[in-house]
Amino acid sequence: MTTYTPPSAASRVDPLFHHPALFYSTERDYLQGVGEFVRAEATGGRPVLVAVPGPRLQLLREAVGAGDEKVTFVDMRQAGRNPGRILSMLQDFADRHPRKRPSIVGEPIWVGRTEAEAREATRHEALINLAFNGRPVTILCPYDTALPERVLAEAHRTHPVVGDPDGYRHSPRYEDPQTVCRDCDRPLEEPADPLVLHFTGQELADVRDTAGHWAQTTGLSLRRRTDWLLAVNEATGNSVRHGGGQGILRLWRTADTLVAEVRDRGRLTDALVGRRRPDPLSPAGGRGVWMMHQLCDLVEMRTPPSGLIVRMHLALD
């Protein structure tokens, strides 16, 4: 059996924060790399968060022991359905254990993720390096080698350290997080025939009513319709407050998803906005974007020369 080597052994970027990617092909690889990491961290007295897709979660529960009070298990397919809300979950866990050097297993991309979801998850992986810079935390990210080659290539760009069953090593392809995020800003596909609503502050109530009636015709459940309206409310309100006082709301549906897109003249200057649970007493803002991430199944943001585009997806389930 291969001797377990901690992923921090190959770190050269940050002496405190460690963010390795682990590439695996089989369950044996997974249990050896991820299972041994979780056991070693928990045995060392560190709190551990394991956020991986359901099937892998059950595998680790059985191997590690679900009764270990130091280990918290979360199904990433649910908690991280929208990649834009994963970082907030990781930060919340780390914040609860500031003196114990917490350890996290986060697997944000699995076979079956859409291309848009995988791109936003890659953005999330890059932003981890900004959000946790200088913090005493380890975040291990497993990657199934059955994933598309482009996804695996991006993992080398977002992780300073990469590993496999043979051990960990420095990633020569690691890049600045801001560069990776810019590369994720690919043009969004245009819908065929959206409902287009122009608004200013005076038309907000009418626009929201129209969006609500439109969502009702799609068969969206009452609970999800409430989420939808809250997200649309936050996005259009942000346009009035921060995007030049006006905006354009476009609505359309695909076979299984509702999409709302807001365009305005605003700018997004902080790549981490909305990625941390906002302090209700802080004047810094970010509450609206955080709410959008929590309510929607996918949020895509783009900053063309004309301003800001916020595209929100909600599954029809």
PDB file of C-alpha atoms in Angstrom:
ATOM      1  CA  MET A   1       0.000   0.000   0.000  1.00  0.00           C
ATOM      2  CA  THR A   2       1.276   3.477  -0.900  1.00  0.00           C
ATOM      3  CA  THR A   3       2.442   5.539   2.056  1.00  0.00           C
ATOM      4  CA  TYR A   4       0.106   8.450   2.708  1.00  0.00           C
ATOM      5  CA  THR A   5       1.679  11.820   1.875  1.00  0.00           C
ATOM      6  CA  PRO A   6      -0.108  14.988   3.022  1.00  0.00           C
ATOM      7  CA  PRO A   7      -0.950  17.354   0.141  1.00  0.00           C
ATOM      8  CA  SER A   8       0.730  20.238   1.959  1.00  0.00           C
ATOM      9  CA  ALA A   9       4.093  18.589   1.300  1.00  0.00           C
ATOM     10  CA  ALA A  10       4.289  20.082  -2.204  1.00  0.00           C
ATOM     11  CA  SER A  11       2.965  23.566  -1.412  1.00  0.00           C
ATOM     12  CA  ARG A  12       5.102  26.475  -2.595  1.00  0.00           C
ATOM     13  CA  VAL A  13       2.552  29.269  -3.000  1.00  0.00           C
ATOM     14  CA  ASP A  14       1.180  29.879   0.510  1.00  0.00           C
ATOM     15  CA  PRO A  15       2.722  28.482   3.724  1.00  0.00           C
ATOM     16  CA  LEU A  16      -0.670  28.638   5.495  1.00  0.00           C
ATOM     17  CA  PHE A  17      -3.343  27.937   2.906  1.00  0.00           C
ATOM     18  CA  HIS A  18      -3.147  24.676   0.959  1.00  0.00           C
ATOM     19  CA  HIS A  19      -5.378  24.041  -2.077  1.00  0.00           C
ATOM     20  CA  PRO A  20      -4.435  20.778  -3.835  1.00  0.00           C
ATOM     21  CA  ALA A  21      -6.318  18.943  -6.592  1.00  0.00           C
ATOM     22  CA  LEU A  22      -6.398  15.154  -6.461  1.00  0.00           C
ATOM     23  CA  PHE A  23      -6.990  13.251  -9.708  1.00  0.00           C
ATOM     24  CA  TYR A  24      -8.558   9.811  -9.285  1.00  0.00           C
ATOM     25  CA  SER A  25      -9.765   7.073 -11.626  1.00  0.00           C
ATOM     26  CA  THR A  26     -11.118   4.334  -9.365  1.00  0.00           C
ATOM     27  CA  GLU A  27     -12.839   3.934  -6.013  1.00  0.00           C
ATOM     28  CA  ARG A  28      -9.559   2.607  -4.672  1.00  0.00           C
ATOM     29  CA  ASP A  29      -7.798   5.816  -5.751  1.00  0.00           C
ATOM     30  CA  TYR A  30     -10.562   7.832  -4.121  1.00  0.00           C
ATOM     31  CA  LEU A  31     -10.454   5.986  -0.824  1.00  0.00           C
ATOM     32  CA  GLN A  32      -6.667   6.089  -0.750  1.00  0.00           C
ATOM     33  CA  GLY A  33      -6.383   9.788  -1.568  1.00  0.00           C
ATOM     34  CA  VAL A  34      -9.505  11.326  -0.047  1.00  0.00           C
ATOM     35  CA  GLY A  35     -10.290   8.769   2.650  1.00  0.00           C
ATOM     36  CA  GLU A  36      -6.753   8.801   4.028  1.00  0.00           C
ATOM     37  CA  PHE A  37      -6.737  12.597   4.015  1.00  0.00           C
ATOM     38  CA  VAL A  38      -9.988  12.791   5.993  1.00  0.00           C
ATOM     39  CA  ARG A  39      -8.855  10.171   8.509  1.00  0.00           C
ATOM     40  CA  ALA A  40      -5.457  11.815   8.996  1.00  0.00           C
ATOM     41  CA  GLU A  41      -6.933  15.289   9.496  1.00  0.00           C
ATOM     42  CA  ALA A  42      -9.629  14.086  11.910  1.00  0.00           C
ATOM     43  CA  THR A  43      -7.116  11.991  13.859  1.00  0.00           C
ATOM     44  CA  GLY A  44      -4.943  15.086  14.145  1.00  0.00           C
ATOM     45  CA  GLY A  45      -7.809  16.866  15.912  1.00  0.00           C
ATOM     46  CA  ARG A  46      -8.809  19.104  13.034  1.00  0.00           C
ATOM     47  CA  PRO A  47     -12.467  19.684  12.102  1.00  0.00           C
ATOM     48  CA  VAL A  48     -13.187  18.346   8.608  1.00  0.00           C
ATOM     49  CA  LEU A  49     -15.913  19.250   6.117  1.00  0.00           C
ATOM     50  CA  VAL A  50     -16.531  16.660   3.392  1.00  0.00           C
ATOM     51  CA  ALA A  51     -18.626  18.165   0.567  1.00  0.00           C
ATOM     52  CA  VAL A  52     -18.693  15.688  -2.330  1.00  0.00           C
ATOM     53  CA  PRO A  53     -21.366  14.297  -4.710  1.00  0.00           C
ATOM     54  CA  GLY A  54     -23.836  11.812  -3.202  1.00  0.00           C
ATOM     55  CA  PRO A  55     -22.329   8.489  -4.372  1.00  0.00           C
ATOM     56  CA  ARG A  56     -18.844   9.525  -3.252  1.00  0.00           C
ATOM     57  CA  LEU A  57     -20.285  10.839   0.001  1.00  0.00           C
ATOM     58  CA  GLN A  58     -21.678   7.422   0.896  1.00  0.00           C
ATOM     59  CA  LEU A  59     -18.370   5.787  -0.003  1.00  0.00           C
ATOM     60  CA  LEU A  60     -16.487   8.089   2.381  1.00  0.00           C
ATOM     61  CA  ARG A  61     -19.083   7.741   5.146  1.00  0.00           C
ATOM     62  CA  GLU A  62     -18.565   3.988   5.141  1.00  0.00           C
ATOM     63  CA  ALA A  63     -14.776   4.212   4.925  1.00  0.00           C
ATOM     64  CA  VAL A  64     -14.211   7.021   7.427  1.00  0.00           C
ATOM     65  CA  GLY A  65     -17.098   6.421   9.797  1.00  0.00           C
ATOM     66  CA  ALA A  66     -20.128   8.712   9.805  1.00  0.00           C
ATOM     67  CA  GLY A  67     -20.065   8.849  13.597  1.00  0.00           C
ATOM     68  CA  ASP A  68     -16.799  10.786  13.839  1.00  0.00           C
ATOM     69  CA  GLU A  69     -17.843  14.073  15.436  1.00  0.00           C
ATOM     70  CA  LYS A  70     -14.912  15.899  13.828  1.00  0.00           C
ATOM     71  CA  VAL A  71     -16.227  15.181  10.305  1.00  0.00           C
ATOM     72  CA  THR A  72     -19.201  16.981   8.736  1.00  0.00           C
ATOM     73  CA  PHE A  73     -20.674  15.369   5.605  1.00  0.00           C
ATOM     74  CA  VAL A  74     -22.524  17.408   2.943  1.00  0.00           C
ATOM     75  CA  ASP A  75     -23.936  16.280  -0.416  1.00  0.00           C
ATOM     76  CA  MET A  76     -22.349  18.637  -2.951  1.00  0.00           C
ATOM     77  CA  ARG A  77     -25.000  17.826  -5.562  1.00  0.00           C
ATOM     78  CA  GLN A  78     -27.479  19.686  -3.372  1.00  0.00           C
ATOM     79  CA  ALA A  79     -25.408  22.234  -1.440  1.00  0.00           C
ATOM     80  CA  GLY A  80     -23.285  23.086  -4.485  1.00  0.00           C
ATOM     81  CA  ARG A  81     -25.848  22.744  -7.230  1.00  0.00           C
ATOM     82  CA  ASN A  82     -25.090  26.377  -7.989  1.00  0.00           C
ATOM     83  CA  PRO A  83     -21.273  26.661  -7.962  1.00  0.00           C
ATOM     84  CA  GLY A  84     -21.630  30.291  -6.903  1.00  0.00           C
ATOM     85  CA  ARG A  85     -22.767  29.373  -3.393  1.00  0.00           C
ATOM     86  CA  ILE A  86     -20.054  26.809  -2.574  1.00  0.00           C
ATOM     87  CA  LEU A  87     -17.462  29.345  -1.451  1.00  0.00           C
ATOM     88  CA  SER A  88     -19.839  30.824   1.121  1.00  0.00           C
ATOM     89  CA  MET A  89     -20.370  27.335   2.583  1.00  0.00           C
ATOM     90  CA  LEU A  90     -16.622  26.706   2.840  1.00  0.00           C
ATOM     91  CA  GLN A  91     -16.002  30.101   4.425  1.00  0.00           C
ATOM     92  CA  ASP A  92     -18.778  29.576   6.967  1.00  0.00           C
ATOM     93  CA  PHE A  93     -17.221  26.263   8.023  1.00  0.00           C
ATOM     94  CA  ALA A  94     -13.734  27.741   8.299  1.00  0.00           C
ATOM     95  CA  ASP A  95     -15.070  30.717  10.268  1.00  0.00           C
ATOM     96  CA  ARG A  96     -16.607  28.359  12.848  1.00  0.00           C
ATOM     97  CA  HIS A  97     -13.180  26.852  13.589  1.00  0.00           C
ATOM     98  CA  PRO A  98     -10.715  29.768  13.494  1.00  0.00           C
ATOM     99  CA  ARG A  99      -8.149  28.250  15.896  1.00  0.00           C
ATOM    100  CA  LYS A 100      -8.097  24.616  14.770  1.00  0.00           C
ATOM    101  CA  ARG A 101      -6.826  24.797  11.162  1.00  0.00           C
ATOM    102  CA  PRO A 102      -9.926  23.270   9.542  1.00  0.00           C
ATOM    103  CA  SER A 103      -9.666  20.899   6.596  1.00  0.00           C
ATOM    104  CA  ILE A 104     -12.149  20.648   3.739  1.00  0.00           C
ATOM    105  CA  VAL A 105     -12.796  18.224   0.908  1.00  0.00           C
ATOM    106  CA  GLY A 106     -14.699  20.028  -1.847  1.00  0.00           C
ATOM    107  CA  GLU A 107     -15.608  18.302  -5.123  1.00  0.00           C
ATOM    108  CA  PRO A 108     -17.442  20.973  -7.170  1.00  0.00           C
ATOM    109  CA  ILE A 109     -17.371  19.254 -10.590  1.00  0.00           C
ATOM    110  CA  TRP A 110     -18.666  15.779 -11.351  1.00  0.00           C
ATOM    111  CA  VAL A 111     -19.519  13.830 -14.481  1.00  0.00           C
ATOM    112  CA  GLY A 112     -22.877  15.210 -15.670  1.00  0.00           C
ATOM    113  CA  ARG A 113     -22.298  18.872 -14.852  1.00  0.00           C
ATOM    114  CA  THR A 114     -23.267  21.101 -17.767  1.00  0.00           C
ATOM    115  CA  GLU A 115     -20.573  23.096 -19.539  1.00  0.00           C
ATOM    116  CA  ALA A 116     -21.895  26.333 -18.004  1.00  0.00           C
ATOM    117  CA  GLU A 117     -21.914  24.801 -14.511  1.00  0.00           C
ATOM    118  CA  ALA A 118     -18.385  23.455 -14.951  1.00  0.00           C
ATOM    119  CA  ARG A 119     -17.171  26.885 -16.080  1.00  0.00           C
ATOM    120  CA  GLU A 120     -18.653  28.574 -13.023  1.00  0.00           C
ATOM    121  CA  ALA A 121     -17.218  25.840 -10.805  1.00  0.00           C
ATOM    122  CA  THR A 122     -13.799  26.538 -12.344  1.00  0.00           C
ATOM    123  CA  ARG A 123     -14.307  30.208 -11.479  1.00  0.00           C
ATOM    124  CA  HIS A 124     -15.149  29.117  -7.928  1.00  0.00           C
ATOM    125  CA  GLU A 125     -11.918  27.110  -7.725  1.00  0.00           C
ATOM    126  CA  ALA A 126      -9.898  30.146  -8.798  1.00  0.00           C
ATOM    127  CA  LEU A 127     -11.673  32.404  -6.301  1.00  0.00           C
ATOM    128  CA  ILE A 128     -10.879  29.999  -3.454  1.00  0.00           C
ATOM    129  CA  ASN A 129      -7.260  31.114  -3.793  1.00  0.00           C
ATOM    130  CA  LEU A 130      -8.254  34.755  -3.280  1.00  0.00           C
ATOM    131  CA  ALA A 131     -10.757  34.161  -0.484  1.00  0.00           C
ATOM    132  CA  PHE A 132      -8.491  31.951   1.634  1.00  0.00           C
ATOM    133  CA  ASN A 133      -5.129  33.536   0.899  1.00  0.00           C
ATOM    134  CA  GLY A 134      -3.067  33.552   4.104  1.00  0.00           C
ATOM    135  CA  ARG A 135      -5.628  31.577   6.147  1.00  0.00           C
ATOM    136  CA  PRO A 136      -4.593  28.350   7.924  1.00  0.00           C
ATOM    137  CA  VAL A 137      -6.962  26.087   5.967  1.00  0.00           C
ATOM    138  CA  THR A 138      -6.537  23.077   3.675  1.00  0.00           C
ATOM    139  CA  ILE A 139      -9.045  22.500   0.861  1.00  0.00           C
ATOM    140  CA  LEU A 140      -8.575  19.254  -1.082  1.00  0.00           C
ATOM    141  CA  CYS A 141     -10.466  19.070  -4.394  1.00  0.00           C
ATOM    142  CA  PRO A 142     -10.926  15.636  -6.004  1.00  0.00           C
ATOM    143  CA  TYR A 143     -11.263  15.388  -9.806  1.00  0.00           C
ATOM    144  CA  ASP A 144     -12.548  12.308 -11.623  1.00  0.00           C
ATOM    145  CA  THR A 145     -10.286  11.633 -14.638  1.00  0.00           C
ATOM    146  CA  ALA A 146     -13.456  10.724 -16.588  1.00  0.00           C
ATOM    147  CA  LEU A 147     -14.301  14.448 -16.682  1.00  0.00           C
ATOM    148  CA  PRO A 148     -13.779  16.308 -19.998  1.00  0.00           C
ATOM    149  CA  GLU A 149     -10.153  17.098 -20.741  1.00  0.00           C
ATOM    150  CA  ARG A 150     -10.818  20.855 -20.658  1.00  0.00           C
ATOM    151  CA  VAL A 151     -12.089  20.555 -17.067  1.00  0.00           C
ATOM    152  CA  LEU A 152      -9.020  18.597 -15.977  1.00  0.00           C
ATOM    153  CA  ALA A 153      -6.744  21.129 -17.681  1.00  0.00           C
ATOM    154  CA  GLU A 154      -8.425  23.986 -15.803  1.00  0.00           C
ATOM    155  CA  ALA A 155      -7.854  22.167 -12.502  1.00  0.00           C
ATOM    156  CA  HIS A 156      -4.104  22.451 -13.102  1.00  0.00           C
ATOM    157  CA  ARG A 157      -4.565  26.221 -13.528  1.00  0.00           C
ATOM    158  CA  THR A 158      -6.623  26.707 -10.341  1.00  0.00           C
ATOM    159  CA  HIS A 159      -4.620  24.528  -7.927  1.00  0.00           C
ATOM    160  CA  PRO A 160      -1.037  25.306  -6.872  1.00  0.00           C
ATOM    161  CA  VAL A 161      -0.557  21.614  -6.029  1.00  0.00           C
ATOM    162  CA  VAL A 162      -1.840  18.578  -7.938  1.00  0.00           C
ATOM    163  CA  GLY A 163      -1.766  14.917  -6.995  1.00  0.00           C
ATOM    164  CA  ASP A 164      -2.681  11.352  -7.913  1.00  0.00           C
ATOM    165  CA  PRO A 165      -2.063   7.935  -6.319  1.00  0.00           C
ATOM    166  CA  ASP A 166       1.695   8.477  -6.786  1.00  0.00           C
ATOM    167  CA  GLY A 167       1.804  11.636  -4.639  1.00  0.00           C
ATOM    168  CA  TYR A 168       1.580  15.443  -4.813  1.00  0.00           C
ATOM    169  CA  ARG A 169       3.673  17.945  -6.733  1.00  0.00           C
ATOM    170  CA  HIS A 170       3.720  21.627  -7.618  1.00  0.00           C
ATOM    171  CA  SER A 171       1.515  22.497 -10.621  1.00  0.00           C
ATOM    172  CA  PRO A 172       3.609  24.284 -13.258  1.00  0.00           C
ATOM    173  CA  ARG A 173       0.385  25.425 -14.977  1.00  0.00           C
ATOM    174  CA  TYR A 174      -1.052  27.232 -11.952  1.00  0.00           C
ATOM    175  CA  GLU A 175      -2.159  30.786 -12.871  1.00  0.00           C
ATOM    176  CA  ASP A 176      -3.261  33.963 -11.183  1.00  0.00           C
ATOM    177  CA  PRO A 177      -6.924  33.611 -10.095  1.00  0.00           C
ATOM    178  CA  GLN A 178      -7.936  36.851 -11.811  1.00  0.00           C
ATOM    179  CA  THR A 179      -6.577  35.536 -15.118  1.00  0.00           C
ATOM    180  CA  VAL A 180      -8.576  32.319 -14.799  1.00  0.00           C
ATOM    181  CA  CYS A 181     -11.728  34.276 -13.947  1.00  0.00           C
ATOM    182  CA  ARG A 182     -11.312  36.474 -17.014  1.00  0.00           C
ATOM    183  CA  ASP A 183     -10.962  33.360 -19.153  1.00  0.00           C
ATOM    184  CA  CYS A 184     -14.250  32.084 -17.707  1.00  0.00           C
ATOM    185  CA  ASP A 185     -16.041  35.175 -19.021  1.00  0.00           C
ATOM    186  CA  ARG A 186     -16.978  33.649 -22.352  1.00  0.00           C
ATOM    187  CA  PRO A 187     -19.853  35.243 -24.291  1.00  0.00           C
ATOM    188  CA  LEU A 188     -23.280  33.965 -23.281  1.00  0.00           C
ATOM    189  CA  GLU A 189     -25.480  32.318 -25.894  1.00  0.00           C
ATOM    190  CA  GLU A 190     -28.413  34.406 -27.097  1.00  0.00           C
ATOM    191  CA  PRO A 191     -31.953  33.087 -26.496  1.00  0.00           C
ATOM    192  CA  ALA A 192     -34.320  32.652 -29.431  1.00  0.00           C
ATOM    193  CA  ASP A 193     -37.360  34.706 -28.369  1.00  0.00           C
ATOM    194  CA  PRO A 194     -37.167  36.190 -24.864  1.00  0.00           C
ATOM    195  CA  LEU A 195     -39.750  38.374 -23.178  1.00  0.00           C
ATOM    196  CA  VAL A 196     -38.059  41.794 -22.923  1.00  0.00           C
ATOM    197  CA  LEU A 197     -38.976  44.293 -20.199  1.00  0.00           C
ATOM    198  CA  HIS A 198     -37.338  47.712 -19.840  1.00  0.00           C
ATOM    199  CA  PHE A 199     -37.538  49.296 -16.401  1.00  0.00           C
ATOM    200  CA  THR A 200     -36.583  52.223 -14.195  1.00  0.00           C
ATOM    201  CA  GLY A 201     -37.320  52.627 -10.509  1.00  0.00           C
ATOM    202  CA  GLN A 202     -40.893  53.654 -11.305  1.00  0.00           C
ATOM    203  CA  GLU A 203     -41.603  50.451 -13.306  1.00  0.00           C
ATOM    204  CA  LEU A 204     -40.091  47.951 -10.844  1.00  0.00           C
ATOM    205  CA  ALA A 205     -43.412  46.840  -9.337  1.00  0.00           C
ATOM    206  CA  ASP A 206     -45.024  46.304 -12.759  1.00  0.00           C
ATOM    207  CA  VAL A 207     -41.979  44.410 -14.051  1.00  0.00           C
ATOM    208  CA  ARG A 208     -41.966  42.119 -11.038  1.00  0.00           C
ATOM    209  CA  ASP A 209     -45.685  41.433 -11.443  1.00  0.00           C
ATOM    210  CA  THR A 210     -45.156  40.564 -15.099  1.00  0.00           C
ATOM    211  CA  ALA A 211     -42.261  38.252 -14.217  1.00  0.00           C
ATOM    212  CA  GLY A 212     -44.401  36.544 -11.589  1.00  0.00           C
ATOM    213  CA  HIS A 213     -47.329  35.972 -13.963  1.00  0.00           C
ATOM    214  CA  TRP A 214     -44.963  34.696 -16.648  1.00  0.00           C
ATOM    215  CA  ALA A 215     -43.340  32.216 -14.236  1.00  0.00           C
ATOM    216  CA  GLN A 216     -46.776  30.972 -13.198  1.00  0.00           C
ATOM    217  CA  THR A 217     -47.590  30.038 -16.808  1.00  0.00           C
ATOM    218  CA  THR A 218     -44.494  27.806 -16.955  1.00  0.00           C
ATOM    219  CA  GLY A 219     -45.746  25.437 -14.266  1.00  0.00           C
ATOM    220  CA  LEU A 220     -43.093  26.406 -11.732  1.00  0.00           C
ATOM    221  CA  SER A 221     -44.100  25.316  -8.236  1.00  0.00           C
ATOM    222  CA  LEU A 222     -45.244  27.948  -5.744  1.00  0.00           C
ATOM    223  CA  ARG A 223     -42.158  27.460  -3.550  1.00  0.00           C
ATOM    224  CA  ARG A 224     -39.764  27.792  -6.461  1.00  0.00           C
ATOM    225  CA  ARG A 225     -41.778  30.702  -7.863  1.00  0.00           C
ATOM    226  CA  THR A 226     -41.116  32.536  -4.602  1.00  0.00           C
ATOM    227  CA  ASP A 227     -37.369  31.908  -5.039  1.00  0.00           C
ATOM    228  CA  TRP A 228     -37.617  33.109  -8.623  1.00  0.00           C
ATOM    229  CA  LEU A 229     -39.353  36.363  -7.707  1.00  0.00           C
ATOM    230  CA  LEU A 230     -36.936  37.088  -4.863  1.00  0.00           C
ATOM    231  CA  ALA A 231     -33.961  36.638  -7.204  1.00  0.00           C
ATOM    232  CA  VAL A 232     -35.526  38.818  -9.907  1.00  0.00           C
ATOM    233  CA  ASN A 233     -36.372  41.406  -7.257  1.00  0.00           C
ATOM    234  CA  GLU A 234     -32.751  41.549  -6.055  1.00  0.00           C
ATOM    235  CA  ALA A 235     -31.315  41.743  -9.577  1.00  0.00           C
ATOM    236  CA  THR A 236     -33.646  44.480 -10.827  1.00  0.00           C
ATOM    237  CA  GLY A 237     -33.310  46.408  -7.574  1.00  0.00           C
ATOM    238  CA  ASN A 238     -29.529  46.326  -7.935  1.00  0.00           C
ATOM    239  CA  SER A 239     -29.878  47.794 -11.433  1.00  0.00           C
ATOM    240  CA  VAL A 240     -31.801  50.753 -10.095  1.00  0.00           C
ATOM    241  CA  ARG A 241     -29.459  51.292  -7.136  1.00  0.00           C
ATOM    242  CA  HIS A 242     -26.086  50.533  -8.731  1.00  0.00           C
ATOM    243  CA  GLY A 243     -26.606  50.165 -12.487  1.00  0.00           C
ATOM    244  CA  GLY A 244     -27.532  53.630 -13.639  1.00  0.00           C
ATOM    245  CA  GLY A 245     -31.123  53.718 -12.421  1.00  0.00           C
ATOM    246  CA  GLN A 246     -32.513  51.500 -15.148  1.00  0.00           C
ATOM    247  CA  GLY A 247     -32.118  48.134 -16.809  1.00  0.00           C
ATOM    248  CA  ILE A 248     -33.483  45.452 -19.115  1.00  0.00           C
ATOM    249  CA  LEU A 249     -35.012  42.205 -17.853  1.00  0.00           C
ATOM    250  CA  ARG A 250     -35.226  39.303 -20.308  1.00  0.00           C
ATOM    251  CA  LEU A 251     -37.131  36.099 -19.521  1.00  0.00           C
ATOM    252  CA  TRP A 252     -37.160  32.778 -21.356  1.00  0.00           C
ATOM    253  CA  ARG A 253     -37.294  29.060 -20.724  1.00  0.00           C
ATOM    254  CA  THR A 254     -35.483  26.000 -22.016  1.00  0.00           C
ATOM    255  CA  ALA A 255     -36.750  22.434 -21.841  1.00  0.00           C
ATOM    256  CA  ASP A 256     -36.116  22.213 -18.105  1.00  0.00           C
ATOM    257  CA  THR A 257     -35.026  25.656 -16.920  1.00  0.00           C
ATOM    258  CA  LEU A 258     -36.325  29.186 -16.444  1.00  0.00           C
ATOM    259  CA  VAL A 259     -33.840  31.954 -17.180  1.00  0.00           C
ATOM    260  CA  ALA A 260     -33.958  35.594 -16.093  1.00  0.00           C
ATOM    261  CA  GLU A 261     -31.321  37.995 -17.328  1.00  0.00           C
ATOM    262  CA  VAL A 262     -30.778  41.578 -16.186  1.00  0.00           C
ATOM    263  CA  ARG A 263     -28.606  44.048 -18.105  1.00  0.00           C
ATOM    264  CA  ASP A 264     -27.644  47.499 -16.892  1.00  0.00           C
ATOM    265  CA  ARG A 265     -24.797  50.013 -16.878  1.00  0.00           C
ATOM    266  CA  GLY A 266     -23.291  48.816 -13.610  1.00  0.00           C
ATOM    267  CA  ARG A 267     -19.816  47.362 -13.105  1.00  0.00           C
ATOM    268  CA  LEU A 268     -18.604  44.443 -11.028  1.00  0.00           C
ATOM    269  CA  THR A 269     -15.262  45.442  -9.517  1.00  0.00           C
ATOM    270  CA  ASP A 270     -14.934  42.749  -6.821  1.00  0.00           C
ATOM    271  CA  ALA A 271     -14.740  39.149  -8.081  1.00  0.00           C
ATOM    272  CA  LEU A 272     -15.715  37.895  -4.611  1.00  0.00           C
ATOM    273  CA  VAL A 273     -18.908  39.933  -4.265  1.00  0.00           C
ATOM    274  CA  GLY A 274     -21.792  37.739  -3.151  1.00  0.00           C
ATOM    275  CA  ARG A 275     -19.479  34.818  -2.296  1.00  0.00           C
ATOM    276  CA  ARG A 276     -19.579  35.395   1.475  1.00  0.00           C
ATOM    277  CA  ARG A 277     -22.597  35.530   3.740  1.00  0.00           C
ATOM    278  CA  PRO A 278     -23.125  39.297   4.122  1.00  0.00           C
ATOM    279  CA  ASP A 279     -23.000  41.059   7.447  1.00  0.00           C
ATOM    280  CA  PRO A 280     -26.443  42.707   7.812  1.00  0.00           C
ATOM    281  CA  LEU A 281     -24.813  45.629   9.639  1.00  0.00           C
ATOM    282  CA  SER A 282     -22.074  46.197   7.062  1.00  0.00           C
ATOM    283  CA  PRO A 283     -22.386  49.087   4.583  1.00  0.00           C
ATOM    284  CA  ALA A 284     -20.212  47.183   2.077  1.00  0.00           C
ATOM    285  CA  GLY A 285     -23.204  45.592   0.324  1.00  0.00           C
ATOM    286  CA  GLY A 286     -23.207  42.320  -1.582  1.00  0.00           C
ATOM    287  CA  ARG A 287     -26.458  41.070  -0.079  1.00  0.00           C
ATOM    288  CA  GLY A 288     -28.331  41.094  -3.399  1.00  0.00           C
ATOM    289  CA  VAL A 289     -25.776  39.005  -5.293  1.00  0.00           C
ATOM    290  CA  TRP A 290     -25.441  36.599  -2.355  1.00  0.00           C
ATOM    291  CA  MET A 291     -29.213  36.136  -2.359  1.00  0.00           C
ATOM    292  CA  MET A 292     -29.238  35.409  -6.088  1.00  0.00           C
ATOM    293  CA  HIS A 293     -26.642  32.674  -5.612  1.00  0.00           C
ATOM    294  CA  GLN A 294     -28.577  31.129  -2.733  1.00  0.00           C
ATOM    295  CA  LEU A 295     -31.906  31.133  -4.587  1.00  0.00           C
ATOM    296  CA  CYS A 296     -30.868  30.047  -8.089  1.00  0.00           C
ATOM    297  CA  ASP A 297     -29.406  26.854  -9.539  1.00  0.00           C
ATOM    298  CA  LEU A 298     -26.863  28.740 -11.627  1.00  0.00           C
ATOM    299  CA  VAL A 299     -25.816  32.403 -11.825  1.00  0.00           C
ATOM    300  CA  GLU A 300     -23.614  33.713 -14.644  1.00  0.00           C
ATOM    301  CA  MET A 301     -22.192  37.245 -14.634  1.00  0.00           C
ATOM    302  CA  ARG A 302     -20.441  39.055 -17.450  1.00  0.00           C
ATOM    303  CA  THR A 303     -18.994  42.565 -17.686  1.00  0.00           C
ATOM    304  CA  PRO A 304     -18.937  43.677 -21.355  1.00  0.00           C
ATOM    305  CA  PRO A 305     -18.025  47.311 -22.147  1.00  0.00           C
ATOM    306  CA  SER A 306     -21.726  48.231 -22.015  1.00  0.00           C
ATOM    307  CA  GLY A 307     -22.088  47.315 -18.325  1.00  0.00           C
ATOM    308  CA  LEU A 308     -23.152  44.253 -16.349  1.00  0.00           C
ATOM    309  CA  ILE A 309     -25.070  41.099 -17.323  1.00  0.00           C
ATOM    310  CA  VAL A 310     -26.561  38.865 -14.613  1.00  0.00           C
ATOM    311  CA  ARG A 311     -28.136  35.639 -15.893  1.00  0.00           C
ATOM    312  CA  MET A 312     -30.017  33.473 -13.384  1.00  0.00           C
ATOM    313  CA  HIS A 313     -31.177  29.884 -14.003  1.00  0.00           C
ATOM    314  CA  LEU A 314     -33.846  28.016 -12.059  1.00  0.00           C
ATOM    315  CA  ALA A 315     -34.627  24.361 -12.795  1.00  0.00           C
ATOM    316  CA  LEU A 316     -38.224  23.329 -13.461  1.00  0.00           C
ATOM    317  CA  ASP A 317     -38.382  20.505 -10.911  1.00  0.00           C
TER     318      ASP A 317
END
